[in-house]
mmCIF file of N, CA and C in Angstrom:
data_model
loop_
_atom_site.group_PDB
_atom_site.id
_atom_site.type_symbol
_atom_site.label_atom_id
_atom_site.label_comp_id
_atom_site.label_asym_id
_atom_site.label_seq_id
_atom_site.Cartn_x
_atom_site.Cartn_y
_atom_site.Cartn_z
ATOM 1 N N MET H 189 0.809 -1.180 0.000
ATOM 2 C CA MET H 189 0.000 0.000 0.000
ATOM 3 C C MET H 189 0.866 1.263 0.000
ATOM 4 N N TRP H 190 1.862 1.319 0.893
ATOM 5 C CA TRP H 190 2.720 2.499 0.961
ATOM 6 C C TRP H 190 3.459 2.711 -0.349
ATOM 7 N N GLU H 191 3.858 1.609 -0.978
ATOM 8 C CA GLU H 191 4.576 1.732 -2.244
ATOM 9 C C GLU H 191 3.686 2.379 -3.304
ATOM 10 N N ARG H 192 2.424 2.012 -3.342
ATOM 11 C CA ARG H 192 1.484 2.592 -4.304
ATOM 12 C C ARG H 192 1.316 4.098 -4.056
ATOM 13 N N ILE H 193 1.234 4.496 -2.794
ATOM 14 C CA ILE H 193 1.097 5.912 -2.456
ATOM 15 C C ILE H 193 2.354 6.673 -2.859
ATOM 16 N N LEU H 194 3.525 6.102 -2.570
ATOM 17 C CA LEU H 194 4.768 6.771 -2.930
ATOM 18 C C LEU H 194 4.907 6.903 -4.440
ATOM 19 N N ARG H 195 4.514 5.870 -5.189
ATOM 20 C CA ARG H 195 4.566 5.950 -6.661
ATOM 21 C C ARG H 195 3.678 7.078 -7.152
ATOM 22 N N ARG H 196 2.492 7.179 -6.615
ATOM 23 C CA ARG H 196 1.566 8.234 -7.020
ATOM 24 C C ARG H 196 2.137 9.606 -6.700
ATOM 25 N N ARG H 197 2.748 9.736 -5.513
ATOM 26 C CA ARG H 197 3.338 11.021 -5.130
ATOM 27 C C ARG H 197 4.465 11.400 -6.077
ATOM 28 N N ARG H 198 5.296 10.408 -6.470
ATOM 29 C CA ARG H 198 6.390 10.705 -7.394
ATOM 30 C C ARG H 198 5.842 11.109 -8.764
ATOM 31 N N ARG H 199 4.839 10.396 -9.239
ATOM 32 C CA ARG H 199 4.275 10.636 -10.569
ATOM 33 C C ARG H 199 3.578 11.994 -10.640
ATOM 34 N N THR H 200 2.948 12.412 -9.550
ATOM 35 C CA THR H 200 2.172 13.661 -9.572
ATOM 36 C C THR H 200 2.917 14.818 -8.920
ATOM 37 N N GLY H 201 4.169 14.621 -8.620
ATOM 38 C CA GLY H 201 4.920 15.692 -7.975
ATOM 39 C C GLY H 201 4.566 15.858 -6.517
ATOM 40 N N GLY H 202 4.020 14.826 -5.909
ATOM 41 C CA GLY H 202 3.688 14.876 -4.488
ATOM 42 C C GLY H 202 2.377 15.557 -4.181
ATOM 43 N N HIS H 203 1.569 15.860 -5.228
ATOM 44 C CA HIS H 203 0.330 16.596 -4.990
ATOM 45 C C HIS H 203 -0.875 15.695 -4.831
ATOM 46 N N GLY H 204 -0.681 14.400 -5.069
ATOM 47 C CA GLY H 204 -1.735 13.459 -4.736
ATOM 48 C C GLY H 204 -2.725 13.108 -5.816
ATOM 49 N N GLY H 205 -2.687 13.670 -7.001
ATOM 50 C CA GLY H 205 -3.677 13.295 -7.991
ATOM 51 C C GLY H 205 -3.345 13.820 -9.367
ATOM 52 N N THR H 206 -4.122 13.357 -10.328
ATOM 53 C CA THR H 206 -3.950 13.823 -11.698
ATOM 54 C C THR H 206 -5.290 14.248 -12.237
ATOM 55 N N GLY H 207 -5.226 15.146 -13.217
ATOM 56 C CA GLY H 207 -6.447 15.588 -13.861
ATOM 57 C C GLY H 207 -6.920 14.535 -14.846
ATOM 58 N N GLY H 208 -8.036 14.773 -15.501
ATOM 59 C CA GLY H 208 -8.586 13.827 -16.468
ATOM 60 C C GLY H 208 -7.652 13.566 -17.632
ATOM 61 N N ASP H 209 -6.780 14.527 -17.951
ATOM 62 C CA ASP H 209 -5.842 14.352 -19.062
ATOM 63 C C ASP H 209 -4.499 13.809 -18.602
ATOM 64 N N GLY H 210 -4.373 13.415 -17.356
ATOM 65 C CA GLY H 210 -3.133 12.853 -16.846
ATOM 66 C C GLY H 210 -2.174 13.885 -16.285
ATOM 67 N N SER H 211 -2.523 15.178 -16.383
ATOM 68 C CA SER H 211 -1.643 16.208 -15.850
ATOM 69 C C SER H 211 -1.781 16.288 -14.330
ATOM 70 N N ALA H 212 -0.711 16.735 -13.685
ATOM 71 C CA ALA H 212 -0.717 16.831 -12.228
ATOM 72 C C ALA H 212 -1.684 17.912 -11.766
ATOM 73 N N VAL H 213 -2.400 17.598 -10.711
ATOM 74 C CA VAL H 213 -3.326 18.560 -10.111
ATOM 75 C C VAL H 213 -2.572 19.292 -9.012
ATOM 76 N N PRO H 214 -2.597 20.623 -9.027
ATOM 77 C CA PRO H 214 -1.875 21.357 -7.972
ATOM 78 C C PRO H 214 -2.478 21.047 -6.604
ATOM 79 N N PRO H 215 -1.656 21.161 -5.579
ATOM 80 C CA PRO H 215 -2.179 20.880 -4.235
ATOM 81 C C PRO H 215 -3.213 21.912 -3.858
ATOM 82 N N PRO H 216 -4.167 21.519 -3.004
ATOM 83 C CA PRO H 216 -5.156 22.496 -2.548
ATOM 84 C C PRO H 216 -4.464 23.557 -1.705
ATOM 85 N N GLN H 217 -5.003 24.757 -1.746
ATOM 86 C CA GLN H 217 -4.447 25.832 -0.929
ATOM 87 C C GLN H 217 -4.739 25.501 0.526
ATOM 88 N N ARG H 218 -3.712 25.499 1.302
ATOM 89 C CA ARG H 218 -3.881 25.184 2.721
ATOM 90 C C ARG H 218 -4.020 26.469 3.500
ATOM 91 N N ARG H 219 -5.052 26.477 4.303
ATOM 92 C CA ARG H 219 -5.279 27.623 5.182
ATOM 93 C C ARG H 219 -4.398 27.439 6.414
ATOM 94 N N ARG H 220 -3.697 28.485 6.764
ATOM 95 C CA ARG H 220 -2.849 28.421 7.952
ATOM 96 C C ARG H 220 -3.742 28.294 9.178
ATOM 97 N N GLY H 221 -3.478 27.269 9.966
ATOM 98 C CA GLY H 221 -4.276 27.041 11.157
ATOM 99 C C GLY H 221 -3.986 28.056 12.250
ATOM 100 N N ALA H 222 -4.849 28.084 13.228
ATOM 101 C CA ALA H 222 -4.686 28.991 14.359
ATOM 102 C C ALA H 222 -3.487 28.547 15.188
ATOM 103 N N ASN H 223 -2.770 29.498 15.741
ATOM 104 C CA ASN H 223 -1.648 29.185 16.611
ATOM 105 C C ASN H 223 -2.211 28.646 17.920
ATOM 106 N N LEU H 224 -1.840 27.430 18.229
ATOM 107 C CA LEU H 224 -2.376 26.732 19.401
ATOM 108 C C LEU H 224 -2.167 27.525 20.688
ATOM 109 N N PHE H 225 -0.985 28.101 20.855
ATOM 110 C CA PHE H 225 -0.702 28.806 22.102
ATOM 111 C C PHE H 225 -1.433 30.144 22.177
ATOM 112 N N GLU H 226 -1.636 30.786 21.033
ATOM 113 C CA GLU H 226 -2.440 32.013 21.028
ATOM 114 C C GLU H 226 -3.885 31.685 21.393
ATOM 115 N N VAL H 227 -4.406 30.597 20.838
ATOM 116 C CA VAL H 227 -5.775 30.179 21.146
ATOM 117 C C VAL H 227 -5.904 29.859 22.633
ATOM 118 N N ALA H 228 -4.940 29.131 23.182
ATOM 119 C CA ALA H 228 -4.990 28.782 24.605
ATOM 120 C C ALA H 228 -4.939 30.034 25.474
ATOM 121 N N ALA H 229 -4.105 30.991 25.092
ATOM 122 C CA ALA H 229 -3.999 32.232 25.877
ATOM 123 C C ALA H 229 -5.315 33.010 25.847
ATOM 124 N N VAL H 230 -5.928 33.107 24.672
ATOM 125 C CA VAL H 230 -7.219 33.809 24.566
ATOM 126 C C VAL H 230 -8.278 33.072 25.380
ATOM 127 N N TYR H 231 -8.300 31.751 25.250
ATOM 128 C CA TYR H 231 -9.288 30.934 25.965
ATOM 129 C C TYR H 231 -9.170 31.137 27.476
ATOM 130 N N VAL H 232 -7.952 31.060 27.999
ATOM 131 C CA VAL H 232 -7.749 31.192 29.442
ATOM 132 C C VAL H 232 -8.062 32.613 29.910
ATOM 133 N N ALA H 233 -7.572 33.608 29.181
ATOM 134 C CA ALA H 233 -7.823 35.002 29.572
ATOM 135 C C ALA H 233 -9.316 35.322 29.528
ATOM 136 N N ALA H 234 -9.997 34.852 28.481
ATOM 137 C CA ALA H 234 -11.440 35.096 28.377
ATOM 138 C C ALA H 234 -12.191 34.385 29.497
ATOM 139 N N SER H 235 -11.786 33.169 29.804
ATOM 140 C CA SER H 235 -12.429 32.433 30.897
ATOM 141 C C SER H 235 -12.219 33.141 32.224
ATOM 142 N N ALA H 236 -11.007 33.669 32.438
ATOM 143 C CA ALA H 236 -10.715 34.385 33.680
ATOM 144 C C ALA H 236 -11.547 35.659 33.794
ATOM 145 N N ASP H 237 -11.844 36.286 32.648
ATOM 146 C CA ASP H 237 -12.666 37.503 32.635
ATOM 147 C C ASP H 237 -14.158 37.204 32.633
ATOM 148 N N GLY H 238 -14.514 35.927 32.536
ATOM 149 C CA GLY H 238 -15.927 35.560 32.471
ATOM 150 C C GLY H 238 -16.544 35.830 31.106
ATOM 151 N N ASP H 239 -15.723 35.920 30.067
ATOM 152 C CA ASP H 239 -16.186 36.200 28.711
ATOM 153 C C ASP H 239 -16.438 34.877 27.989
ATOM 154 N N ASP H 240 -17.638 34.313 28.204
ATOM 155 C CA ASP H 240 -17.975 33.009 27.635
ATOM 156 C C ASP H 240 -17.948 33.010 26.111
ATOM 157 N N ARG H 241 -18.350 34.109 25.508
ATOM 158 C CA ARG H 241 -18.395 34.175 24.045
ATOM 159 C C ARG H 241 -16.992 34.057 23.442
ATOM 160 N N SER H 242 -16.039 34.812 23.992
ATOM 161 C CA SER H 242 -14.668 34.772 23.473
ATOM 162 C C SER H 242 -14.002 33.435 23.751
ATOM 163 N N SER H 243 -14.252 32.861 24.915
ATOM 164 C CA SER H 243 -13.633 31.565 25.219
ATOM 165 C C SER H 243 -14.213 30.474 24.318
ATOM 166 N N ALA H 244 -15.508 30.535 24.044
ATOM 167 C CA ALA H 244 -16.125 29.552 23.144
ATOM 168 C C ALA H 244 -15.600 29.720 21.722
ATOM 169 N N GLU H 245 -15.434 30.965 21.295
ATOM 170 C CA GLU H 245 -14.898 31.221 19.954
ATOM 171 C C GLU H 245 -13.475 30.685 19.836
ATOM 172 N N ALA H 246 -12.660 30.926 20.846
ATOM 173 C CA ALA H 246 -11.291 30.415 20.831
ATOM 174 C C ALA H 246 -11.285 28.890 20.818
ATOM 175 N N ALA H 247 -12.143 28.280 21.630
ATOM 176 C CA ALA H 247 -12.198 26.822 21.703
ATOM 177 C C ALA H 247 -12.615 26.194 20.381
ATOM 178 N N SER H 248 -13.367 26.923 19.581
ATOM 179 C CA SER H 248 -13.835 26.370 18.312
ATOM 180 C C SER H 248 -12.745 26.342 17.241
ATOM 181 N N LEU H 249 -11.623 26.995 17.495
ATOM 182 C CA LEU H 249 -10.564 27.094 16.484
ATOM 183 C C LEU H 249 -9.643 25.886 16.437
ATOM 184 N N VAL H 250 -9.619 25.093 17.501
ATOM 185 C CA VAL H 250 -8.744 23.917 17.564
ATOM 186 C C VAL H 250 -9.518 22.750 18.160
ATOM 187 N N SER H 251 -8.957 21.565 18.055
ATOM 188 C CA SER H 251 -9.613 20.390 18.635
ATOM 189 C C SER H 251 -9.566 20.472 20.164
ATOM 190 N N PRO H 252 -10.483 19.781 20.829
ATOM 191 C CA PRO H 252 -10.451 19.791 22.304
ATOM 192 C C PRO H 252 -9.125 19.275 22.864
ATOM 193 N N GLU H 253 -8.547 18.279 22.199
ATOM 194 C CA GLU H 253 -7.265 17.734 22.657
ATOM 195 C C GLU H 253 -6.169 18.777 22.549
ATOM 196 N N ALA H 254 -6.147 19.499 21.419
ATOM 197 C CA ALA H 254 -5.136 20.539 21.216
ATOM 198 C C ALA H 254 -5.325 21.665 22.233
ATOM 199 N N LEU H 255 -6.570 22.040 22.483
ATOM 200 C CA LEU H 255 -6.839 23.097 23.460
ATOM 201 C C LEU H 255 -6.366 22.664 24.844
ATOM 202 N N PHE H 256 -6.641 21.421 25.208
ATOM 203 C CA PHE H 256 -6.188 20.901 26.499
ATOM 204 C C PHE H 256 -4.669 20.995 26.600
ATOM 205 N N PHE H 257 -3.977 20.584 25.539
ATOM 206 C CA PHE H 257 -2.520 20.652 25.533
ATOM 207 C C PHE H 257 -2.044 22.096 25.709
ATOM 208 N N GLY H 258 -2.636 23.022 24.976
ATOM 209 C CA GLY H 258 -2.239 24.425 25.064
ATOM 210 C C GLY H 258 -2.493 25.016 26.435
ATOM 211 N N VAL H 259 -3.646 24.712 27.009
ATOM 212 C CA VAL H 259 -3.980 25.228 28.347
ATOM 213 C C VAL H 259 -3.041 24.629 29.387
ATOM 214 N N ASP H 260 -2.741 23.342 29.251
ATOM 215 C CA ASP H 260 -1.816 22.679 30.170
ATOM 216 C C ASP H 260 -0.431 23.318 30.090
ATOM 217 N N GLU H 261 0.035 23.567 28.871
ATOM 218 C CA GLU H 261 1.348 24.199 28.694
ATOM 219 C C GLU H 261 1.354 25.610 29.285
ATOM 220 N N LEU H 262 0.286 26.354 29.056
ATOM 221 C CA LEU H 262 0.181 27.708 29.612
ATOM 222 C C LEU H 262 0.192 27.666 31.140
ATOM 223 N N ALA H 263 -0.535 26.721 31.714
ATOM 224 C CA ALA H 263 -0.579 26.599 33.175
ATOM 225 C C ALA H 263 0.809 26.281 33.733
ATOM 226 N N CYS H 264 1.508 25.358 33.092
ATOM 227 C CA CYS H 264 2.852 24.999 33.558
ATOM 228 C C CYS H 264 3.789 26.195 33.499
ATOM 229 N N ARG H 265 3.762 26.896 32.367
ATOM 230 C CA ARG H 265 4.641 28.060 32.220
ATOM 231 C C ARG H 265 4.291 29.159 33.216
ATOM 232 N N ALA H 266 3.012 29.363 33.469
ATOM 233 C CA ALA H 266 2.584 30.395 34.407
ATOM 234 C C ALA H 266 3.024 30.055 35.827
ATOM 235 N N VAL H 267 2.869 28.805 36.233
ATOM 236 C CA VAL H 267 3.267 28.395 37.582
ATOM 237 C C VAL H 267 4.776 28.512 37.746
ATOM 238 N N ILE H 268 5.523 28.112 36.734
ATOM 239 C CA ILE H 268 6.983 28.208 36.809
ATOM 240 C C ILE H 268 7.410 29.677 36.912
ATOM 241 N N ALA H 269 6.826 30.533 36.085
ATOM 242 C CA ALA H 269 7.184 31.962 36.117
ATOM 243 C C ALA H 269 6.846 32.582 37.463
ATOM 244 N N LEU H 270 5.671 32.260 37.991
ATOM 245 C CA LEU H 270 5.271 32.806 39.283
ATOM 246 C C LEU H 270 6.160 32.270 40.406
ATOM 247 N N ALA H 271 6.509 30.990 40.328
ATOM 248 C CA ALA H 271 7.385 30.398 41.342
ATOM 249 C C ALA H 271 8.748 31.081 41.345
ATOM 250 N N ARG H 272 9.251 31.393 40.164
ATOM 251 C CA ARG H 272 10.556 32.075 40.080
ATOM 252 C C ARG H 272 10.485 33.478 40.682
ATOM 253 N N THR H 273 9.401 34.201 40.385
ATOM 254 C CA THR H 273 9.303 35.567 40.927
ATOM 255 C C THR H 273 9.125 35.552 42.442
ATOM 256 N N ARG H 274 8.494 34.525 42.958
ATOM 257 C CA ARG H 274 8.287 34.421 44.413
ATOM 258 C C ARG H 274 9.417 33.687 45.119
ATOM 259 N N ASP H 275 10.314 33.093 44.335
ATOM 260 C CA ASP H 275 11.397 32.272 44.882
ATOM 261 C C ASP H 275 10.821 31.139 45.741
ATOM 262 N N GLU H 276 9.808 30.482 45.177
ATOM 263 C CA GLU H 276 9.159 29.352 45.838
ATOM 264 C C GLU H 276 9.124 28.173 44.880
ATOM 265 N N SER H 277 8.762 27.032 45.403
ATOM 266 C CA SER H 277 8.653 25.844 44.559
ATOM 267 C C SER H 277 7.368 25.912 43.728
ATOM 268 N N PRO H 278 7.400 25.347 42.507
ATOM 269 C CA PRO H 278 6.165 25.291 41.710
ATOM 270 C C PRO H 278 5.038 24.551 42.433
ATOM 271 N N TYR H 279 5.375 23.546 43.262
ATOM 272 C CA TYR H 279 4.347 22.836 44.029
ATOM 273 C C TYR H 279 3.630 23.778 44.989
ATOM 274 N N THR H 280 4.413 24.608 45.664
ATOM 275 C CA THR H 280 3.842 25.555 46.621
ATOM 276 C C THR H 280 2.937 26.560 45.912
ATOM 277 N N VAL H 281 3.435 27.111 44.808
ATOM 278 C CA VAL H 281 2.665 28.101 44.065
ATOM 279 C C VAL H 281 1.370 27.491 43.532
ATOM 280 N N ALA H 282 1.452 26.307 42.950
ATOM 281 C CA ALA H 282 0.253 25.656 42.407
ATOM 282 C C ALA H 282 -0.771 25.410 43.504
ATOM 283 N N GLY H 283 -0.300 24.947 44.653
ATOM 284 C CA GLY H 283 -1.204 24.711 45.778
ATOM 285 C C GLY H 283 -1.864 25.991 46.253
ATOM 286 N N GLU H 284 -1.078 27.067 46.323
ATOM 287 C CA GLU H 284 -1.637 28.351 46.758
ATOM 288 C C GLU H 284 -2.668 28.872 45.756
ATOM 289 N N LEU H 285 -2.371 28.736 44.457
ATOM 290 C CA LEU H 285 -3.310 29.219 43.451
ATOM 291 C C LEU H 285 -4.641 28.483 43.510
ATOM 292 N N LEU H 286 -4.585 27.198 43.824
ATOM 293 C CA LEU H 286 -5.809 26.396 43.885
ATOM 294 C C LEU H 286 -6.415 26.335 45.280
ATOM 295 N N GLY H 287 -5.719 26.884 46.248
ATOM 296 C CA GLY H 287 -6.232 26.890 47.614
ATOM 297 C C GLY H 287 -6.148 25.545 48.297
ATOM 298 N N VAL H 288 -5.163 24.743 47.884
ATOM 299 C CA VAL H 288 -4.965 23.427 48.494
ATOM 300 C C VAL H 288 -3.494 23.275 48.849
ATOM 301 N N ALA H 289 -3.231 22.321 49.724
ATOM 302 C CA ALA H 289 -1.833 22.035 50.045
ATOM 303 C C ALA H 289 -1.221 21.278 48.873
ATOM 304 N N PRO H 290 0.022 21.557 48.537
ATOM 305 C CA PRO H 290 0.658 20.822 47.459
ATOM 306 C C PRO H 290 0.772 19.343 47.813
ATOM 307 N N PRO H 291 0.846 18.470 46.816
ATOM 308 C CA PRO H 291 0.935 17.033 47.083
ATOM 309 C C PRO H 291 2.097 16.705 48.016
ATOM 310 N N GLY H 292 1.815 15.926 49.024
ATOM 311 C CA GLY H 292 2.861 15.487 49.947
ATOM 312 C C GLY H 292 3.298 16.544 50.942
ATOM 313 N N ALA H 293 2.635 17.682 50.966
ATOM 314 C CA ALA H 293 3.039 18.751 51.885
ATOM 315 C C ALA H 293 2.594 18.412 53.299
ATOM 316 N N ARG H 294 3.435 18.802 54.242
ATOM 317 C CA ARG H 294 3.114 18.620 55.655
ATOM 318 C C ARG H 294 3.347 19.941 56.361
ATOM 319 N N PRO H 295 2.704 20.158 57.467
ATOM 320 C CA PRO H 295 2.979 21.379 58.222
ATOM 321 C C PRO H 295 4.469 21.478 58.531
ATOM 322 N N ALA H 296 4.995 22.679 58.575
ATOM 323 C CA ALA H 296 6.431 22.909 58.726
ATOM 324 C C ALA H 296 7.019 22.238 59.967
ATOM 325 N N GLU H 297 6.284 22.261 61.083
ATOM 326 C CA GLU H 297 6.838 21.665 62.305
ATOM 327 C C GLU H 297 6.951 20.147 62.222
ATOM 328 N N GLU H 298 6.168 19.496 61.347
ATOM 329 C CA GLU H 298 6.232 18.048 61.208
ATOM 330 C C GLU H 298 7.138 17.627 60.057
ATOM 331 N N ALA H 299 7.579 18.551 59.256
ATOM 332 C CA ALA H 299 8.355 18.206 58.069
ATOM 333 C C ALA H 299 9.666 17.564 58.461
ATOM 334 N N GLN H 300 9.964 16.470 57.827
ATOM 335 C CA GLN H 300 11.218 15.757 58.045
ATOM 336 C C GLN H 300 11.936 15.672 56.705
ATOM 337 N N PRO H 301 13.246 15.641 56.713
ATOM 338 C CA PRO H 301 13.968 15.494 55.440
ATOM 339 C C PRO H 301 13.705 14.114 54.856
ATOM 340 N N PRO H 302 13.788 13.975 53.511
ATOM 341 C CA PRO H 302 13.598 12.670 52.894
ATOM 342 C C PRO H 302 14.577 11.652 53.446
ATOM 343 N N ALA H 303 14.237 10.375 53.366
ATOM 344 C CA ALA H 303 15.097 9.296 53.863
ATOM 345 C C ALA H 303 16.456 9.386 53.197
ATOM 346 N N GLY H 304 17.494 9.222 53.997
ATOM 347 C CA GLY H 304 18.864 9.246 53.477
ATOM 348 C C GLY H 304 19.464 10.638 53.392
ATOM 349 N N VAL H 305 18.697 11.674 53.756
ATOM 350 C CA VAL H 305 19.206 13.050 53.707
ATOM 351 C C VAL H 305 19.291 13.553 55.143
ATOM 352 N N ARG H 306 20.460 14.060 55.496
ATOM 353 C CA ARG H 306 20.611 14.572 56.857
ATOM 354 C C ARG H 306 20.111 16.011 56.924
ATOM 355 N N ALA H 307 19.445 16.330 58.015
ATOM 356 C CA ALA H 307 18.974 17.704 58.211
ATOM 357 C C ALA H 307 20.193 18.595 58.414
ATOM 358 N N GLY H 308 20.162 19.754 57.787
ATOM 359 C CA GLY H 308 21.332 20.615 57.803
ATOM 360 C C GLY H 308 21.253 21.661 58.792
#
């Protein structure tokens, strides 16, 4: 099967088809897709502002999977940037933003160093 596809691509210049007279058909004009990270930024900012119309419009530009990826990447970058400005761990910042304790966090007075690490 792959060999047949490759032969066709070579014969037609990689454009995928021929006209009725055997001449190569030019490739269809491809519309440049929306920038995933721009869409994610608009979606998140609109959601934060309570602008349902803009967030829905942004969400319609990419697949739900792509939007999830973009929002996840934006969240990671935002937490890292905020953690750096606060000189705190990303776990701490994420927990504070969500109003929960970070995973595995314990009150400071009960905190013990990990096994095999001596307290300094």
